[in-house]
Coordinates of N, CA and C in Angstrom, one line a residue:
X176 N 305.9 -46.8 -126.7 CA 306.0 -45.4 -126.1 C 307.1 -44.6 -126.8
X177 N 308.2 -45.5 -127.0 CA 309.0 -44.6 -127.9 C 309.0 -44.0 -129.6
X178 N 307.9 -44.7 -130.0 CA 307.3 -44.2 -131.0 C 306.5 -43.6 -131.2
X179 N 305.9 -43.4 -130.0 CA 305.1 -42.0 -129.7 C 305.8 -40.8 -129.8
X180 N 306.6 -40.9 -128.7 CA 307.8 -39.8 -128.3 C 308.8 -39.0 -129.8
X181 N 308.6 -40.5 -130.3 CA 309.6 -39.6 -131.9 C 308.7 -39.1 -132.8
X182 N 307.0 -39.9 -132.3 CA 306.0 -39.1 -133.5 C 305.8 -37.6 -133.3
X183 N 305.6 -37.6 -131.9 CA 305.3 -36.2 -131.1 C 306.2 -35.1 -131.4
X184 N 307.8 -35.9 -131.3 CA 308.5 -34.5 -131.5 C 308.4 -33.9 -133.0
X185 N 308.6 -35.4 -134.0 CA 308.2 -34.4 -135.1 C 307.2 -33.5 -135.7
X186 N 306.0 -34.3 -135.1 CA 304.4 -33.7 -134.9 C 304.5 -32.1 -134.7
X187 N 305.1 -32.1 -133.3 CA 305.5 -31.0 -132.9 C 306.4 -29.7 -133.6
X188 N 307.4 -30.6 -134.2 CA 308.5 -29.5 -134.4 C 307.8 -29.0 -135.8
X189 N 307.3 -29.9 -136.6 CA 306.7 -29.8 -137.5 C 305.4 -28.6 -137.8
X190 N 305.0 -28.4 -136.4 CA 303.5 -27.5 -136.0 C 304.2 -26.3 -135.6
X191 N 305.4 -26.0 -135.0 CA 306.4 -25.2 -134.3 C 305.6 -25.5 -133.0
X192 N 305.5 -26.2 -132.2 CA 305.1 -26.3 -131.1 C 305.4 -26.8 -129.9
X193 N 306.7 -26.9 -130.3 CA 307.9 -27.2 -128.8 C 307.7 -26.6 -128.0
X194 N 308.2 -26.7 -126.9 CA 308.4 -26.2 -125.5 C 309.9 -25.0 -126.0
X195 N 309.5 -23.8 -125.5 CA 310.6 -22.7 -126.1 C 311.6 -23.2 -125.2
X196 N 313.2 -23.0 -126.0 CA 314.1 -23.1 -124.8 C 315.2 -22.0 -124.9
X197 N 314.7 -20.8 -125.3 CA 315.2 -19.8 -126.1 C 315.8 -19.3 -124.7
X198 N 315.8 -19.4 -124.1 CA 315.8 -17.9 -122.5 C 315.1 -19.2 -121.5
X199 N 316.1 -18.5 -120.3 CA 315.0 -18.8 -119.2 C 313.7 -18.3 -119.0
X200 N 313.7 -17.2 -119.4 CA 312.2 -16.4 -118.9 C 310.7 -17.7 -120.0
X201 N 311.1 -17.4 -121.5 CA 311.0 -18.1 -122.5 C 310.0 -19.5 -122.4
X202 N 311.4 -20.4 -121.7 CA 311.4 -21.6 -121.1 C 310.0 -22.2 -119.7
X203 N 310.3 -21.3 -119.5 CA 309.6 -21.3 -118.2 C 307.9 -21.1 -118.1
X204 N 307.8 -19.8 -119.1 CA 306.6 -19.1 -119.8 C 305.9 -20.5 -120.9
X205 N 307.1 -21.3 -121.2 CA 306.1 -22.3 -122.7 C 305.7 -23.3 -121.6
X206 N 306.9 -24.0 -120.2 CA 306.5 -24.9 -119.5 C 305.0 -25.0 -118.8
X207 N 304.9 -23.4 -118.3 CA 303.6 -23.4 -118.0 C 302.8 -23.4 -118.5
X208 N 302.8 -22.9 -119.8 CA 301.4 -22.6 -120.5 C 301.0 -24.0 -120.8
X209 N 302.4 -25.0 -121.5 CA 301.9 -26.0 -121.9 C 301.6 -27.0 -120.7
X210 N 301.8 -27.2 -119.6 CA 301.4 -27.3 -118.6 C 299.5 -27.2 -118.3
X211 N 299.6 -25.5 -118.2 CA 297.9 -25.1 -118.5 C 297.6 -26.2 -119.3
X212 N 297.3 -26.5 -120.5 CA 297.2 -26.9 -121.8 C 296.7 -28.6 -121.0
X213 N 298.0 -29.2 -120.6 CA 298.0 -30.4 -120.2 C 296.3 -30.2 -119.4
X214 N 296.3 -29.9 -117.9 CA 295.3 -29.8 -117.0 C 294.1 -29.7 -117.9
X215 N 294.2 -28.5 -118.8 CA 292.9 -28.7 -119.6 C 292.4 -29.7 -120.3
X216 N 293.4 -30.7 -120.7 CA 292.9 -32.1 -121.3 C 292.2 -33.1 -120.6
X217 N 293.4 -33.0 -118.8 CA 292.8 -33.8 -118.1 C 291.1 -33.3 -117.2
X218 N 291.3 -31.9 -117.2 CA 289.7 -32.0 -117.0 C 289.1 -32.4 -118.0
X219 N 289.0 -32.2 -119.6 CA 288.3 -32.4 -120.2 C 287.7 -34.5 -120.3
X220 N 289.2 -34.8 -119.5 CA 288.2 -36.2 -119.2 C 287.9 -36.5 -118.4
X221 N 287.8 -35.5 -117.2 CA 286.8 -35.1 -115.8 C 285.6 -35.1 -116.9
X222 N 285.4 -34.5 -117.5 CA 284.3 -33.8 -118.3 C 283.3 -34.9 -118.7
X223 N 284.3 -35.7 -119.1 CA 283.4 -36.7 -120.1 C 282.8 -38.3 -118.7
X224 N 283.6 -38.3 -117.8 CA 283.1 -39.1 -116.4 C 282.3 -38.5 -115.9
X225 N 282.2 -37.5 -116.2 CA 280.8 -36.6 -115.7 C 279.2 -37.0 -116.5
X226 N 280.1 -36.7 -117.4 CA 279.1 -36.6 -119.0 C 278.1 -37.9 -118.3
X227 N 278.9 -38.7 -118.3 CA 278.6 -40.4 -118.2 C 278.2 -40.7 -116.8
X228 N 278.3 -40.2 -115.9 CA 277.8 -40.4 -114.5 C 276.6 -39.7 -114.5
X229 N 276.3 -38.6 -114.9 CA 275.0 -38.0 -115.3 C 274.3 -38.7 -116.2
X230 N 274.5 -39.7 -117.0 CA 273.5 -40.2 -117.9 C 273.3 -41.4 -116.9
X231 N 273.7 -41.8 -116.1 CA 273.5 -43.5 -115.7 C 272.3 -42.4 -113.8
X232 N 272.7 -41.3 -114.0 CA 272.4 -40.9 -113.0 C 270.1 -40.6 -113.7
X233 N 270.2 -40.5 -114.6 CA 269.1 -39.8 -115.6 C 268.3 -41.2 -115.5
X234 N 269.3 -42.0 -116.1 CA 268.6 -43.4 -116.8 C 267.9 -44.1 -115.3
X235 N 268.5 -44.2 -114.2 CA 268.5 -44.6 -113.4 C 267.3 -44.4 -112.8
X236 N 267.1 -43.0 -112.8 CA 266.0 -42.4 -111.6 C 265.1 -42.9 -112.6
X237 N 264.8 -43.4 -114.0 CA 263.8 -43.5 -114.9 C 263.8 -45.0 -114.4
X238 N 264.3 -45.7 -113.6 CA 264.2 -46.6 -113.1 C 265.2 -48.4 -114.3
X239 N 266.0 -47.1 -114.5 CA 266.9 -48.2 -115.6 C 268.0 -49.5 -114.9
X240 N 268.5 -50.0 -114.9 CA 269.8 -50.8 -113.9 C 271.0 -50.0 -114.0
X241 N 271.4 -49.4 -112.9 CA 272.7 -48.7 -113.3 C 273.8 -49.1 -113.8
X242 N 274.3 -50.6 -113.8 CA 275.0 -51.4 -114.5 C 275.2 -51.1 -116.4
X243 N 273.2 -51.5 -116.1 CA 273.0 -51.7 -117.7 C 273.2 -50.0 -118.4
X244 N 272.8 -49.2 -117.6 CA 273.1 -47.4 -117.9 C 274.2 -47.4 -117.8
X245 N 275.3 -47.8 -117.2 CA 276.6 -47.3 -117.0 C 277.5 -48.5 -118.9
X246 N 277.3 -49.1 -118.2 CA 277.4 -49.8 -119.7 C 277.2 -48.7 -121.3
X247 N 276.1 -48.5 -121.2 CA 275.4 -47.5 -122.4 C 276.2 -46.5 -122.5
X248 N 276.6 -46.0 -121.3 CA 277.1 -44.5 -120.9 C 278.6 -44.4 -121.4
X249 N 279.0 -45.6 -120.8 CA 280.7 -45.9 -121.1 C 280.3 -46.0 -123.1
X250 N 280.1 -46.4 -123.7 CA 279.8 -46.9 -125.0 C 279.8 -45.4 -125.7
X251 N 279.1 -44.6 -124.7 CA 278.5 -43.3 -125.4 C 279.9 -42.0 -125.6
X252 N 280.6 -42.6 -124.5 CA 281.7 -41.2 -124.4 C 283.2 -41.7 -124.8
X253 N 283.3 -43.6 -124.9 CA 284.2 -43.8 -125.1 C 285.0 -43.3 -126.3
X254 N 284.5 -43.1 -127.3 CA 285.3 -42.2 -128.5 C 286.5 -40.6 -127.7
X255 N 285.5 -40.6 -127.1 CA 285.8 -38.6 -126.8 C 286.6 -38.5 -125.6
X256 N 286.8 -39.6 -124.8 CA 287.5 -40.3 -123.8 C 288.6 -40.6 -124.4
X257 N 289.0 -41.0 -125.3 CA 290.3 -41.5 -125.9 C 290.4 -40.2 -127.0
X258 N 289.4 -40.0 -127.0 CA 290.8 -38.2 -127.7 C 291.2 -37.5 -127.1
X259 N 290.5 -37.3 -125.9 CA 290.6 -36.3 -124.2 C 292.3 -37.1 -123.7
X260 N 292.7 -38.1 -124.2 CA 293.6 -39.1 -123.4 C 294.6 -39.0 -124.1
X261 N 294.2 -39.0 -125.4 CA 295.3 -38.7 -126.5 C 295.7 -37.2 -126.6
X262 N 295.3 -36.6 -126.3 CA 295.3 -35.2 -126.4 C 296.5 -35.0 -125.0
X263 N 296.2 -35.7 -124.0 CA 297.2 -35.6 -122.8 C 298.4 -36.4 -123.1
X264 N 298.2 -37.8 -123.7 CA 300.0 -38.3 -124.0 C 300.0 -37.2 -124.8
X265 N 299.7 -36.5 -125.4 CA 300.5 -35.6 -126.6 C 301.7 -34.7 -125.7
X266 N 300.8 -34.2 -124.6 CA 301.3 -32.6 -123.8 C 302.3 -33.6 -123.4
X267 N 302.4 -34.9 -122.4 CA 303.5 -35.9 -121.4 C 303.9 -35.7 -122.0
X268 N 304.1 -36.6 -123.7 CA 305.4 -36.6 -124.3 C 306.3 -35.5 -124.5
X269 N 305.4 -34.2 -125.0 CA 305.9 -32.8 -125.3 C 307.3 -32.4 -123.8
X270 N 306.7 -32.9 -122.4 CA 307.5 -32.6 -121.8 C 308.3 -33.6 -121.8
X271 N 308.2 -34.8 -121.7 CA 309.3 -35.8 -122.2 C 310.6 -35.6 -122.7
X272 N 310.0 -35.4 -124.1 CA 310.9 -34.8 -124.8 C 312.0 -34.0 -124.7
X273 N 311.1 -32.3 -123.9 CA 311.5 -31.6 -123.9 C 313.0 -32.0 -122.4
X274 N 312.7 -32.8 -121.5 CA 313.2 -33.1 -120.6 C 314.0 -34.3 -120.4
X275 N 314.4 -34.9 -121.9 CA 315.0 -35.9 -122.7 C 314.7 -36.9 -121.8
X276 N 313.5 -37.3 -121.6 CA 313.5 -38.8 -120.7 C 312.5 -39.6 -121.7
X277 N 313.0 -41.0 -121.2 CA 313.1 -42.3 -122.5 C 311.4 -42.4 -121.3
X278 N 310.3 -42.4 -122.3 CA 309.2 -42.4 -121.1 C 309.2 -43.9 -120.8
X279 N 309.8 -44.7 -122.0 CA 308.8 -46.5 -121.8 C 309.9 -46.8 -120.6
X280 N 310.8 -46.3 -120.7 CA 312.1 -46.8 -119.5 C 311.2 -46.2 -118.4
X281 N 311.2 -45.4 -118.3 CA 310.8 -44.3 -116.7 C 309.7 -45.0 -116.2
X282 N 309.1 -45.5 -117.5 CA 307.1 -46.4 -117.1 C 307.5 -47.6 -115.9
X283 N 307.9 -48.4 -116.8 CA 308.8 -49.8 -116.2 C 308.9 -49.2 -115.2
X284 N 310.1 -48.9 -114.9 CA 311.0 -48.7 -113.6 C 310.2 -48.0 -112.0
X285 N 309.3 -47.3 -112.7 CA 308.1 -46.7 -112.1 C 307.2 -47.7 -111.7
X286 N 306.6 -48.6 -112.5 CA 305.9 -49.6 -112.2 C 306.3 -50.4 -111.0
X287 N 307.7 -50.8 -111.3 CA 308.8 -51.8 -110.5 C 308.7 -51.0 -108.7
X288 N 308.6 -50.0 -109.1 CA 308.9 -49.3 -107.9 C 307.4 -49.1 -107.3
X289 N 306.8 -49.1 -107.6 CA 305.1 -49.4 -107.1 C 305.0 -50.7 -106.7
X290 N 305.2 -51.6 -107.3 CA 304.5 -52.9 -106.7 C 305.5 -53.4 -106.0
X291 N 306.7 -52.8 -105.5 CA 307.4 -53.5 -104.6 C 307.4 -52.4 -103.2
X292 N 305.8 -51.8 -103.3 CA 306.1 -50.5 -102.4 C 305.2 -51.3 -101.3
X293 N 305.2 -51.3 -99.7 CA 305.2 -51.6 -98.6 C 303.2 -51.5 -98.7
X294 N 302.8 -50.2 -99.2 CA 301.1 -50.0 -98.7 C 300.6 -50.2 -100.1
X295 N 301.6 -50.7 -101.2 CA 300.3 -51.4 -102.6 C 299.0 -52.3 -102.0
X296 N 299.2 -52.7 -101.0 CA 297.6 -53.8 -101.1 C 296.9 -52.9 -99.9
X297 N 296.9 -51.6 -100.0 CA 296.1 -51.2 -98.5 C 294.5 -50.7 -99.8
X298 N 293.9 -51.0 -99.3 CA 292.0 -50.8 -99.9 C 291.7 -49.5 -99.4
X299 N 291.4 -49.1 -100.5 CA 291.0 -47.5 -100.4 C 289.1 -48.0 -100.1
X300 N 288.9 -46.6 -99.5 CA 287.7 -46.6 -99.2 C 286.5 -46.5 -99.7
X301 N 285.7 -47.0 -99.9 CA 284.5 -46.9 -101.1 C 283.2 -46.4 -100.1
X302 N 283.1 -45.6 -100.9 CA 281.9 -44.5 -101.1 C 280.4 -44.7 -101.5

């Protein structure tokens, strides 16, 4: 992760595509936009679970196995799924950076702090 974070910033600085920190007004104006920016990524891999829930939805009513369609389906979008994903660590790191936090430390410690949380084993509800 940390070699993400050093690819990104130069990626970045390289593109001029930092987070401004010229002014508050500035500051605040690049956080959200690149913010915007972020959301757009993650719908765009709303986008593609859609993409793919509609084909297993197609294949299905044609009387396919939804297993064996969902299978196909996952195969079909997984390229565009991991550029939709990469395109989002890009924006994390961007604020990372910008917010000088070490992300692979923050991951861990985050992690640690999840599985030692009280309702990790509660079953969510299936649909």
């Amino acid at each position: 992760m940390r070699e993400l974070q050093k690819f990104t910033a130069s990626y970045q600085r390289e593109l001029d595509w930092q987070i401004s920190d010229e002014d508050y007004q500035q500051t605040k104006e690049s956080l959200l936009h690149n913010y915007m920016l972020l959301t757009t990524e993650v719908a765009e891999v709303a986008e593609e679970f859609r993409k793919a829930f509609n084909m297993v939805y197609k294949e299905s009513v044609n009387g396919a196995d939804p297993d064996v369609a969902f299978a196909e389906a996952k195969s079909l979008i997984q390229k565009d799924v991991g550029k939709e994903l990469a395109d989002c660590i890009a924006y994390i790191c961007k604020f990372a950076n910008f917010f000088e936090i070490d992300l692979e430390e923050t991951f861990y410690e985050k992690m640690d702090e999840v599985k030692n949380r009280s309702n990790k084993n509660r079953k969510l509800p299936t649909y």
